[in-house]
Amino acid sequence: MKVDVLLGLQWGDEGKGKIVDVLTPNYNIITRFQGGPNAGHTLEFNNVKHVLHTIPSGIFRKNTINIIGNGVVIDPVIFKKEIFDLKQPDIDFTKIIYISKKAHLILPTHKILDAASEQAKGKSKIGSTLKGIGPTYMDKTGRNGLRIGDIISDNFINRYNALKQKHLNLIKQYNFNFDITESEKEWFKAIEFIKNYKFIDSENYINESLNNNKTILAEGAQGTLLDIDFGTYPFVTSSNTICAGACTGLGVAPNKIGEVFGIFKAYCTRVGSGPFPTELFDNDGKKLQNIGHEFGATTGRPRRCGWLDLVALKYAVTINGVTRLYMMKTDVLDSFDTIKVATAYKINNKIIKHFPYELSNDIKPIYSELKGWKTDLTKINSKNDFPDELNDYIKFIEENIGVPIKIVSVGPDRKQTIHI
Ligand code: GDP
Ligand code: IMO
Ligand code: MG
């Protein structure tokens, strides 16, 4: 068997959580491969909304194992809270969530470093979620980090103290006030809590599962345009959010990757700083934000909104080797008379069709205009009921990108998912 990968093609929040939940009945194992509690994955069923940060989105389906892979960074305090927020005391989650021994730990001081670094950047701040993601991955690549597997070692406390001291020395360089007395206590309590979970050599577990014909879905976090290498650097996150990240974040060989499901919104959003060529500052932008409830699932910050950008989407599809596209939040466009889609950029009077090195301020999207469908899609159950204008929209995207759209999502609920 091979690992299927599901990932975001824009700046995150495309609706990954919802679709992983929808697809989970087809899989034995769901696994996260990168990112950490900067992610906020929402899923909805029976009129209840759930937001997950570290736990894979397969958690609400029976008979599924959920693995937190080696590429993920874990804040034990957030993990513990997430388990309680699942509000299912009758389920023993220690039996269905396994954690890679090689996943790195987010320390209280990583979060302080994140906040201090952002404050020092001033106007050029990244707009980080302040969950300590950047500093934790810096310690990973700097070979200073603490991993889940270290928790059970005899000298864990000494190693924690040594790393904390390193951080305190670094924080001195910033003019930043902080107090971690309480958060440190919480952190150590959460470390005791997380010890109840199975720490595994997830690369072995996953490869053995593949050999035993188990089906596995890897759940991406963030989106391609936030990838550390291929995103809009430096306004990105600190991990490889792309398909290749599933190989390094799980220990799966490239030839063991199967289908790659690329998720995108029928329009586009971004939270935090950084360039966004199709961003709207007018009423249409406000309308997208209101109808789409575009407020961050992790931080509650308003998301910036704009039209779909096919230049960026094509780039993302190429980098990831996407085999199927899933279009999300299509219903948010229900009331628009016309819908715009960017098919090229104009920079210094030159038209370009590729995603450039830098998205400078003088970049102008070139739009095609399509007729809106002016139909309530949220109650539609079949593609046979799609209005013609929606079929035209789908066709336009498929022809530009060269990959078929296989799911059209028409609402936040599990059931509001139309398979094509
Ligand atoms: P993720 O980070 O990719 O999992 O996405 P988020 O959960 O951060 O943001 C997606 C938001 O859109 C959530 O509030 C979802 O409940 C909601 N959502 C997902 N799919 C749809 C859809 O098709 N229509 C509408 N209206 N909302 C959706
Ligand atoms: P999901 O998985 C949207 C953004 C932050 C910031 C930048 C860096 O829910 O799609 P970080 O905390 O990683 O240092 O922040 O990345 N960001 C996200 N935006 N969805 C996410 O995750 C994000 N995770 C990080 O807003 O601009
Ligand atoms: Mg999100």
CSV table of C-alpha atoms and ligand atoms in Angstrom, one decimal:
chain,number,residue,atom,x,y,z
A,1,MET,CA,0.0,0.0,0.0
A,2,LYS,CA,0.9,3.7,-0.3
A,3,VAL,CA,0.3,6.7,1.8
A,4,ASP,CA,-2.2,9.2,0.4
A,5,VAL,CA,-1.5,12.8,1.3
A,6,LEU,CA,-4.0,15.6,1.8
A,7,LEU,CA,-2.7,19.1,2.0
A,8,GLY,CA,-3.5,22.8,1.6
A,9,LEU,CA,-2.7,24.6,-1.6
A,10,GLN,CA,-3.1,28.2,-0.4
A,11,TRP,CA,-2.2,30.0,2.9
A,12,GLY,CA,-3.8,27.5,5.2
A,13,ASP,CA,-7.4,27.1,6.5
A,14,GLU,CA,-8.6,25.6,3.3
A,15,GLY,CA,-10.8,23.1,5.2
A,16,LYS,CA,-8.4,20.3,5.6
A,17,GLY,CA,-9.9,19.2,9.0
A,18,LYS,CA,-13.3,18.8,7.4
A,19,ILE,CA,-12.2,16.7,4.5
A,20,VAL,CA,-9.9,14.5,6.6
A,21,ASP,CA,-12.9,13.7,8.7
A,22,VAL,CA,-15.0,13.0,5.6
A,23,LEU,CA,-12.3,10.6,4.2
A,24,THR,CA,-11.4,8.9,7.4
A,25,PRO,CA,-13.8,5.9,7.0
A,26,ASN,CA,-11.7,4.9,4.0
A,27,TYR,CA,-8.5,4.7,6.1
A,28,ASN,CA,-7.0,2.6,8.9
A,29,ILE,CA,-4.6,5.3,10.0
A,30,ILE,CA,-4.6,9.1,9.9
A,31,THR,CA,-1.3,10.9,10.6
A,32,ARG,CA,0.0,14.4,10.9
A,33,PHE,CA,3.5,15.0,9.5
A,34,GLN,CA,4.4,18.6,10.2
A,35,GLY,CA,3.5,21.8,12.0
A,36,GLY,CA,2.1,21.9,15.5
A,37,PRO,CA,-0.5,23.8,17.4
A,38,ASN,CA,-0.3,26.7,15.0
A,39,ALA,CA,-2.8,24.6,13.0
A,40,GLY,CA,-6.5,24.9,13.7
A,41,HIS,CA,-8.5,22.2,11.9
A,42,THR,CA,-12.2,22.5,12.2
A,43,LEU,CA,-14.7,19.7,11.6
A,44,GLU,CA,-18.4,19.7,12.1
A,45,PHE,CA,-21.1,17.0,12.5
A,46,ASN,CA,-24.4,16.7,14.5
A,47,ASN,CA,-24.4,20.5,14.8
A,48,VAL,CA,-21.2,20.5,16.9
A,49,LYS,CA,-18.0,22.2,15.8
A,50,HIS,CA,-14.6,20.7,16.9
A,51,VAL,CA,-11.2,22.4,16.5
A,52,LEU,CA,-8.1,20.3,16.5
A,53,HIS,CA,-4.5,21.6,16.8
A,54,THR,CA,-2.2,18.6,17.3
A,55,ILE,CA,-4.5,15.6,17.1
A,56,PRO,CA,-5.2,14.2,13.6
A,57,SER,CA,-8.7,14.8,12.3
A,58,GLY,CA,-9.5,11.1,12.1
A,59,ILE,CA,-10.1,11.1,15.9
A,60,PHE,CA,-13.9,11.2,15.7
A,61,ARG,CA,-14.3,8.1,13.6
A,62,LYS,CA,-14.3,4.6,15.1
A,63,ASN,CA,-11.6,2.0,14.4
A,64,THR,CA,-9.0,4.6,13.3
A,65,ILE,CA,-5.5,5.0,14.7
A,66,ASN,CA,-4.2,8.6,14.8
A,67,ILE,CA,-0.5,9.1,14.7
A,68,ILE,CA,1.4,12.3,15.5
A,69,GLY,CA,4.5,11.9,13.3
A,70,ASN,CA,8.1,12.8,13.8
A,71,GLY,CA,7.8,16.1,11.8
A,72,VAL,CA,5.3,17.6,14.2
A,73,VAL,CA,6.2,19.8,17.1
A,74,ILE,CA,4.1,19.3,20.3
A,75,ASP,CA,3.1,21.5,23.1
A,76,PRO,CA,2.0,19.0,25.8
A,77,VAL,CA,-0.2,21.7,27.5
A,78,ILE,CA,-2.2,22.2,24.3
A,79,PHE,CA,-2.3,18.4,23.6
A,80,LYS,CA,-3.7,17.8,27.1
A,81,LYS,CA,-6.4,20.5,26.6
A,82,GLU,CA,-7.3,19.1,23.2
A,83,ILE,CA,-7.9,15.7,24.7
A,84,PHE,CA,-10.2,17.2,27.4
A,85,ASP,CA,-12.0,19.3,24.7
A,86,LEU,CA,-12.9,16.2,22.8
A,87,LYS,CA,-15.4,15.7,25.6
A,88,GLN,CA,-15.6,11.9,25.2
A,89,PRO,CA,-14.7,10.6,28.6
A,90,ASP,CA,-15.9,7.1,27.7
A,91,ILE,CA,-13.2,6.8,24.9
A,92,ASP,CA,-9.7,5.7,25.9
A,93,PHE,CA,-7.7,8.0,23.6
A,94,THR,CA,-4.4,6.4,24.8
A,95,LYS,CA,-5.5,3.4,22.7
A,96,ILE,CA,-6.0,5.2,19.5
A,97,ILE,CA,-3.4,8.1,19.5
A,98,TYR,CA,0.2,7.2,19.1
A,99,ILE,CA,3.0,9.8,19.2
A,100,SER,CA,6.4,9.6,17.4
A,101,LYS,CA,9.4,9.4,19.8
A,102,LYS,CA,11.1,11.8,17.4
A,103,ALA,CA,8.5,14.6,17.5
A,104,HIS,CA,10.0,17.7,19.1
A,105,LEU,CA,8.7,19.4,22.2
A,106,ILE,CA,7.7,23.0,22.4
A,107,LEU,CA,9.0,24.4,25.7
A,108,PRO,CA,7.4,27.4,27.6
A,109,THR,CA,10.5,29.4,26.7
A,110,HIS,CA,10.0,28.6,23.0
A,111,LYS,CA,6.8,30.6,23.1
A,112,ILE,CA,8.5,33.5,24.9
A,113,LEU,CA,11.2,33.5,22.2
A,114,ASP,CA,8.5,33.5,19.5
A,115,ALA,CA,6.8,36.5,21.1
A,116,ALA,CA,10.1,38.4,21.7
A,117,SER,CA,11.2,37.8,18.1
A,118,GLU,CA,7.9,39.1,16.7
A,119,GLN,CA,8.0,42.2,19.0
A,120,ALA,CA,11.6,42.9,17.9
A,121,LYS,CA,10.5,42.7,14.2
A,122,GLY,CA,8.0,45.5,14.7
A,123,LYS,CA,6.2,46.4,11.5
A,124,SER,CA,7.8,43.5,9.6
A,125,LYS,CA,6.5,40.9,11.9
A,126,ILE,CA,5.5,37.5,10.4
A,127,GLY,CA,2.1,37.5,12.2
A,128,SER,CA,3.1,34.2,13.9
A,129,THR,CA,0.5,32.4,15.9
A,130,LEU,CA,2.9,32.7,18.9
A,131,LYS,CA,2.7,29.0,19.6
A,132,GLY,CA,6.5,28.7,19.7
A,133,ILE,CA,6.7,27.0,16.3
A,134,GLY,CA,9.7,28.9,14.8
A,135,PRO,CA,12.0,28.6,17.8
A,136,THR,CA,11.2,24.9,18.3
A,137,TYR,CA,12.1,24.1,14.7
A,138,MET,CA,15.2,26.3,15.1
A,139,ASP,CA,16.3,24.1,18.0
A,140,LYS,CA,15.5,21.0,15.9
A,141,THR,CA,17.8,22.1,13.0
A,142,GLY,CA,20.3,23.6,15.5
A,143,ARG,CA,20.4,20.2,17.2
A,144,ASN,CA,19.5,21.4,20.6
A,145,GLY,CA,15.9,20.2,20.7
A,146,LEU,CA,14.1,17.9,23.2
A,147,ARG,CA,12.0,15.1,21.7
A,148,ILE,CA,9.1,13.1,23.0
A,149,GLY,CA,11.3,10.1,23.4
A,150,ASP,CA,13.5,12.1,25.8
A,151,ILE,CA,10.7,12.5,28.3
A,152,ILE,CA,11.3,9.0,29.7
A,153,SER,CA,15.0,9.4,30.0
A,154,ASP,CA,16.7,9.7,33.4
A,155,ASN,CA,18.3,13.1,32.7
A,156,PHE,CA,15.2,14.7,31.1
A,157,ILE,CA,15.0,17.4,33.8
A,158,ASN,CA,18.7,18.3,33.4
A,159,ARG,CA,18.3,18.5,29.6
A,160,TYR,CA,15.2,20.6,30.0
A,161,ASN,CA,17.0,23.0,32.3
A,162,ALA,CA,20.0,23.3,30.0
A,163,LEU,CA,17.8,24.2,27.0
A,164,LYS,CA,15.7,26.6,29.1
A,165,GLN,CA,18.9,28.3,30.2
A,166,LYS,CA,20.1,28.7,26.6
A,167,HIS,CA,16.7,30.3,25.9
A,168,LEU,CA,16.9,32.6,28.9
A,169,ASN,CA,20.3,33.8,27.6
A,170,LEU,CA,18.8,34.5,24.2
A,171,ILE,CA,15.8,36.3,25.6
A,172,LYS,CA,18.1,38.7,27.4
A,173,GLN,CA,19.1,40.1,24.1
A,174,TYR,CA,15.5,41.2,23.6
A,175,ASN,CA,13.9,43.8,25.8
A,176,PHE,CA,11.0,41.5,26.7
A,177,ASN,CA,9.2,41.0,30.0
A,178,PHE,CA,7.9,37.6,30.9
A,179,ASP,CA,7.1,35.2,33.7
A,180,ILE,CA,6.9,31.4,33.0
A,181,THR,CA,6.4,30.3,36.6
A,182,GLU,CA,2.8,29.2,36.0
A,183,SER,CA,3.2,28.0,32.4
A,184,GLU,CA,6.2,25.9,33.5
A,185,LYS,CA,4.1,24.2,36.2
A,186,GLU,CA,1.4,23.5,33.7
A,187,TRP,CA,3.9,22.2,31.2
A,188,PHE,CA,5.4,19.6,33.6
A,189,LYS,CA,1.8,18.4,34.6
A,190,ALA,CA,1.1,18.0,30.9
A,191,ILE,CA,4.4,16.1,30.5
A,192,GLU,CA,3.1,13.6,33.1
A,193,PHE,CA,-0.2,13.4,31.2
A,194,ILE,CA,1.3,12.8,27.8
A,195,LYS,CA,3.4,9.9,29.3
A,196,ASN,CA,0.1,7.9,29.3
A,197,TYR,CA,0.3,7.8,25.5
A,198,LYS,CA,2.2,5.3,23.5
A,199,PHE,CA,5.5,6.7,22.2
A,200,ILE,CA,6.4,4.8,19.1
A,201,ASP,CA,9.0,4.6,16.3
A,202,SER,CA,6.4,5.9,14.0
A,203,GLU,CA,8.5,5.3,10.8
A,204,ASN,CA,8.6,1.6,11.6
A,205,TYR,CA,4.9,1.5,12.6
A,206,ILE,CA,3.9,3.2,9.4
A,207,ASN,CA,6.0,1.2,7.0
A,208,GLU,CA,5.0,-2.1,8.6
A,209,SER,CA,1.4,-1.0,8.4
A,210,LEU,CA,1.9,-0.4,4.7
A,211,ASN,CA,3.4,-3.8,4.3
A,212,ASN,CA,0.3,-5.2,6.1
A,213,ASN,CA,-2.0,-3.6,3.5
A,214,LYS,CA,-3.2,-0.9,5.9
A,215,THR,CA,-4.5,2.3,4.4
A,216,ILE,CA,-3.0,5.6,5.6
A,217,LEU,CA,-3.8,9.2,5.0
A,218,ALA,CA,-1.3,11.9,5.9
A,219,GLU,CA,-2.9,15.2,7.0
A,220,GLY,CA,-1.0,18.3,6.1
A,221,ALA,CA,-1.1,21.5,8.2
A,222,GLN,CA,-0.8,25.1,7.0
A,223,GLY,CA,-0.6,25.4,3.2
A,224,THR,CA,1.9,25.3,0.3
A,225,LEU,CA,2.2,29.1,0.2
A,226,LEU,CA,3.4,29.0,3.9
A,227,ASP,CA,6.0,26.3,3.2
A,228,ILE,CA,9.5,27.2,4.5
A,229,ASP,CA,11.1,26.7,1.1
A,230,PHE,CA,8.4,27.4,-1.5
A,231,GLY,CA,6.1,29.8,0.3
A,232,THR,CA,6.1,33.6,0.4
A,233,TYR,CA,9.4,33.7,2.5
A,234,PRO,CA,9.9,35.1,5.1
A,235,PHE,CA,6.2,35.3,5.7
A,236,VAL,CA,5.9,31.5,6.1
A,237,THR,CA,5.8,28.9,8.8
A,238,SER,CA,9.0,26.9,9.8
A,239,SER,CA,8.2,23.5,8.3
A,240,ASN,CA,7.8,21.9,4.9
A,241,THR,CA,4.1,21.9,4.4
A,242,ILE,CA,4.3,20.4,0.9
A,243,CYS,CA,4.0,16.7,-0.1
A,244,ALA,CA,7.7,16.1,0.4
A,245,GLY,CA,7.2,17.0,4.0
A,246,ALA,CA,5.1,13.9,4.4
A,247,CYS,CA,8.2,11.8,3.4
A,248,THR,CA,10.5,13.5,6.0
A,249,GLY,CA,7.8,14.0,8.6
A,250,LEU,CA,6.8,10.3,8.6
A,251,GLY,CA,9.8,8.4,7.3
A,252,VAL,CA,7.9,7.3,4.2
A,253,ALA,CA,9.9,6.9,0.9
A,254,PRO,CA,8.9,9.1,-2.0
A,255,ASN,CA,7.8,6.0,-4.0
A,256,LYS,CA,5.4,5.1,-1.2
A,257,ILE,CA,3.3,8.2,-1.8
A,258,GLY,CA,0.0,7.4,-3.5
A,259,GLU,CA,-2.7,10.0,-4.2
A,260,VAL,CA,-2.1,13.6,-3.4
A,261,PHE,CA,-5.3,15.5,-2.5
A,262,GLY,CA,-4.9,19.3,-2.9
A,263,ILE,CA,-7.4,21.4,-1.0
A,264,PHE,CA,-8.3,24.9,-2.0
A,265,LYS,CA,-11.0,27.5,-1.2
A,266,ALA,CA,-13.1,28.6,-4.1
A,267,TYR,CA,-11.6,32.0,-3.2
A,268,CYS,CA,-8.5,32.8,-1.2
A,269,THR,CA,-7.6,33.8,2.4
A,270,ARG,CA,-4.5,34.6,4.4
A,271,VAL,CA,-4.1,35.3,8.1
A,272,GLY,CA,-0.9,37.1,9.3
A,273,SER,CA,1.4,39.3,7.4
A,274,GLY,CA,2.8,38.9,3.9
A,275,PRO,CA,2.0,39.4,0.2
A,276,PHE,CA,-1.4,38.4,-1.2
A,277,PRO,CA,-1.8,39.6,-4.8
A,278,THR,CA,-5.6,39.0,-5.1
A,279,GLU,CA,-6.5,40.5,-1.7
A,280,LEU,CA,-9.6,42.6,-1.7
A,281,PHE,CA,-10.0,45.8,0.3
A,282,ASP,CA,-13.5,46.5,-0.9
A,283,ASN,CA,-17.1,45.3,-0.2
A,284,ASP,CA,-16.5,42.0,-1.9
A,285,GLY,CA,-13.6,41.3,0.5
A,286,LYS,CA,-15.8,42.1,3.4
A,287,LYS,CA,-18.6,40.0,2.0
A,288,LEU,CA,-16.2,37.0,1.7
A,289,GLN,CA,-15.1,37.5,5.2
A,290,ASN,CA,-18.6,37.7,6.6
A,291,ILE,CA,-20.2,34.9,4.7
A,292,GLY,CA,-17.2,32.7,5.1
A,293,HIS,CA,-16.8,33.5,8.8
A,294,GLU,CA,-13.2,34.1,8.0
A,295,PHE,CA,-11.7,34.3,11.5
A,296,GLY,CA,-8.8,32.1,12.6
A,297,ALA,CA,-9.5,28.8,14.3
A,298,THR,CA,-6.4,29.1,16.4
A,299,THR,CA,-6.0,32.8,17.1
A,300,GLY,CA,-9.5,34.3,16.2
A,301,ARG,CA,-7.7,36.9,14.0
A,302,PRO,CA,-9.7,38.1,11.0
A,303,ARG,CA,-8.5,36.4,7.8
A,304,ARG,CA,-7.7,38.6,4.8
A,305,CYS,CA,-9.9,37.6,1.8
A,306,GLY,CA,-9.5,37.8,-2.0
A,307,TRP,CA,-10.3,36.1,-5.3
A,308,LEU,CA,-9.0,32.7,-6.3
A,309,ASP,CA,-5.4,32.9,-7.7
A,310,LEU,CA,-4.8,30.3,-10.4
A,311,VAL,CA,-1.1,31.4,-10.8
A,312,ALA,CA,-0.4,30.5,-7.2
A,313,LEU,CA,-2.7,27.4,-7.4
A,314,LYS,CA,-0.9,26.0,-10.4
A,315,TYR,CA,2.5,26.5,-8.7
A,316,ALA,CA,1.1,24.6,-5.6
A,317,VAL,CA,-0.2,21.8,-7.7
A,318,THR,CA,3.1,21.4,-9.4
A,319,ILE,CA,5.2,21.4,-6.2
A,320,ASN,CA,3.0,18.8,-4.6
A,321,GLY,CA,2.2,16.6,-7.6
A,322,VAL,CA,-1.5,16.9,-6.8
A,323,THR,CA,-3.6,14.2,-8.4
A,324,ARG,CA,-7.1,15.4,-7.3
A,325,LEU,CA,-8.4,18.8,-6.4
A,326,TYR,CA,-10.9,19.4,-3.7
A,327,MET,CA,-12.7,22.8,-3.8
A,328,MET,CA,-13.9,24.1,-0.5
A,329,LYS,CA,-16.3,26.8,0.7
A,330,THR,CA,-17.9,27.0,-2.7
A,331,ASP,CA,-21.2,28.1,-1.0
A,332,VAL,CA,-19.5,31.3,0.2
A,333,LEU,CA,-19.7,32.5,-3.4
A,334,ASP,CA,-23.5,31.8,-3.7
A,335,SER,CA,-24.6,35.4,-3.7
A,336,PHE,CA,-22.0,37.0,-6.0
A,337,ASP,CA,-23.2,38.3,-9.4
A,338,THR,CA,-19.7,37.9,-10.9
A,339,ILE,CA,-16.7,36.0,-9.6
A,340,LYS,CA,-13.2,36.9,-10.5
A,341,VAL,CA,-10.3,34.5,-10.9
A,342,ALA,CA,-6.6,35.6,-11.5
A,343,THR,CA,-5.0,33.8,-14.4
A,344,ALA,CA,-1.8,35.9,-14.7
A,345,TYR,CA,0.1,38.7,-13.0
A,346,LYS,CA,1.3,42.0,-14.4
A,347,ILE,CA,4.6,43.3,-13.1
A,348,ASN,CA,6.2,46.4,-14.6
A,349,ASN,CA,3.9,46.1,-17.6
A,350,LYS,CA,5.1,42.6,-18.2
A,351,ILE,CA,2.6,39.7,-18.0
A,352,ILE,CA,3.8,36.7,-16.2
A,353,LYS,CA,2.1,33.3,-15.7
A,354,HIS,CA,4.6,31.8,-13.2
A,355,PHE,CA,4.8,32.4,-9.5
A,356,PRO,CA,7.6,34.9,-9.1
A,357,TYR,CA,10.5,34.9,-6.6
A,358,GLU,CA,9.0,37.8,-4.8
A,359,LEU,CA,5.4,39.0,-4.8
A,360,SER,CA,6.2,42.7,-4.7
A,361,ASN,CA,3.6,45.4,-4.0
A,362,ASP,CA,3.4,46.5,-7.7
A,363,ILE,CA,2.1,43.1,-8.8
A,364,LYS,CA,-1.3,43.4,-10.4
A,365,PRO,CA,-3.5,40.3,-10.9
A,366,ILE,CA,-5.1,39.8,-14.4
A,367,TYR,CA,-8.6,38.6,-13.9
A,368,SER,CA,-11.1,36.6,-15.9
A,369,GLU,CA,-14.7,37.2,-14.9
A,370,LEU,CA,-17.2,34.4,-14.6
A,371,LYS,CA,-20.9,34.6,-14.0
A,372,GLY,CA,-22.1,33.8,-10.4
A,373,TRP,CA,-24.6,30.9,-9.9
A,374,LYS,CA,-26.8,32.8,-7.5
A,375,THR,CA,-28.1,29.6,-6.0
A,376,ASP,CA,-28.1,28.3,-2.4
A,377,LEU,CA,-25.6,25.3,-2.7
A,378,THR,CA,-25.7,24.4,0.9
A,379,LYS,CA,-28.7,22.0,0.5
A,380,ILE,CA,-27.6,20.4,-2.7
A,381,ASN,CA,-26.8,16.7,-2.5
A,382,SER,CA,-25.6,15.7,-5.9
A,383,LYS,CA,-23.5,17.1,-8.7
A,384,ASN,CA,-26.5,16.7,-11.0
A,385,ASP,CA,-28.1,19.6,-9.2
A,386,PHE,CA,-25.1,21.9,-9.8
A,387,PRO,CA,-26.2,25.2,-11.6
A,388,ASP,CA,-24.6,25.6,-15.0
A,389,GLU,CA,-22.5,28.6,-13.8
A,390,LEU,CA,-20.9,26.4,-11.1
A,391,ASN,CA,-20.1,23.7,-13.7
A,392,ASP,CA,-18.5,26.5,-15.8
A,393,TYR,CA,-16.5,27.7,-12.8
A,394,ILE,CA,-15.2,24.1,-12.2
A,395,LYS,CA,-14.4,23.6,-15.8
A,396,PHE,CA,-12.5,26.9,-16.0
A,397,ILE,CA,-10.3,25.9,-13.0
A,398,GLU,CA,-9.7,22.4,-14.3
A,399,GLU,CA,-8.7,23.6,-17.7
A,400,ASN,CA,-6.3,26.1,-16.3
A,401,ILE,CA,-4.7,23.7,-13.7
A,402,GLY,CA,-5.0,20.4,-15.6
A,403,VAL,CA,-6.1,18.4,-12.6
A,404,PRO,CA,-9.7,17.2,-11.9
A,405,ILE,CA,-11.8,18.6,-9.1
A,406,LYS,CA,-13.2,15.5,-7.3
A,407,ILE,CA,-14.9,17.1,-4.3
A,408,VAL,CA,-17.0,20.3,-4.1
A,409,SER,CA,-17.7,21.3,-0.5
A,410,VAL,CA,-20.8,23.3,0.1
A,411,GLY,CA,-20.9,23.9,3.8
A,412,PRO,CA,-19.0,23.1,7.0
A,413,ASP,CA,-20.9,19.9,7.9
A,414,ARG,CA,-19.6,16.5,7.0
A,415,LYS,CA,-22.7,15.9,5.0
A,416,GLN,CA,-22.2,19.1,2.9
A,417,THR,CA,-19.7,17.3,0.7
A,418,ILE,CA,-20.3,16.5,-3.0
A,419,HIS,CA,-18.2,13.8,-4.6
A,420,ILE,CA,-17.7,14.1,-8.3
B,1,GDP,P1,-8.1,23.9,8.1
B,1,GDP,O1,-7.1,24.6,8.9
B,1,GDP,O2,-7.7,23.7,6.7
B,1,GDP,O3,-8.7,22.6,8.6
B,1,GDP,O4,-9.4,24.9,8.0
B,1,GDP,P2,-10.0,25.8,9.2
B,1,GDP,O5,-10.8,24.8,10.1
B,1,GDP,O6,-9.0,26.6,9.8
B,1,GDP,O7,-11.0,26.7,8.4
B,1,GDP,C1,-12.0,26.3,7.6
B,1,GDP,C2,-13.3,26.9,8.1
B,1,GDP,O8,-14.3,26.7,7.1
B,1,GDP,C3,-13.9,26.1,9.3
B,1,GDP,O9,-14.6,27.0,10.1
B,1,GDP,C4,-14.8,25.1,8.6
B,1,GDP,O10,-15.9,24.7,9.5
B,1,GDP,C5,-15.3,25.9,7.5
B,1,GDP,N1,-15.7,25.1,6.3
B,1,GDP,C6,-15.1,24.0,5.7
B,1,GDP,N2,-15.6,23.7,4.6
B,1,GDP,C7,-16.6,24.6,4.3
B,1,GDP,C8,-17.5,24.8,3.3
B,1,GDP,O11,-17.5,24.1,2.3
B,1,GDP,N3,-18.4,25.8,3.4
B,1,GDP,C9,-18.4,26.7,4.5
B,1,GDP,N4,-19.3,27.7,4.5
B,1,GDP,N5,-17.5,26.5,5.5
B,1,GDP,C10,-16.6,25.5,5.4
B,2,IMO,P1,-3.9,25.4,9.4
B,2,IMO,O1,-3.3,24.1,9.5
B,2,IMO,C1,-3.3,29.7,8.5
B,2,IMO,C2,0.5,31.5,9.6
B,2,IMO,C3,0.5,32.5,10.7
B,2,IMO,C4,1.7,33.4,10.2
B,2,IMO,C5,2.6,32.3,9.7
B,2,IMO,C6,3.7,31.9,10.7
B,2,IMO,O2,-5.0,25.7,10.3
B,2,IMO,O3,-4.2,25.7,8.0
B,2,IMO,P2,3.7,30.4,12.8
B,2,IMO,O4,2.9,30.3,14.1
B,2,IMO,O5,3.7,29.1,12.1
B,2,IMO,O6,5.1,30.8,13.1
B,2,IMO,O7,3.1,31.5,11.9
B,2,IMO,O8,1.8,31.2,9.3
B,2,IMO,N1,-0.1,30.2,9.9
B,2,IMO,C7,-1.3,29.7,9.5
B,2,IMO,N2,-2.2,30.4,8.7
B,2,IMO,N3,-3.5,28.4,8.9
B,2,IMO,C8,-2.6,27.7,9.6
B,2,IMO,O9,-2.7,26.4,9.9
B,2,IMO,C9,-1.5,28.4,10.0
B,2,IMO,N4,-0.4,28.1,10.7
B,2,IMO,C10,0.4,29.2,10.7
B,2,IMO,O10,-0.7,33.2,10.7
B,2,IMO,O11,1.3,34.2,9.1
B,3,MG,MG,-7.0,26.3,10.2
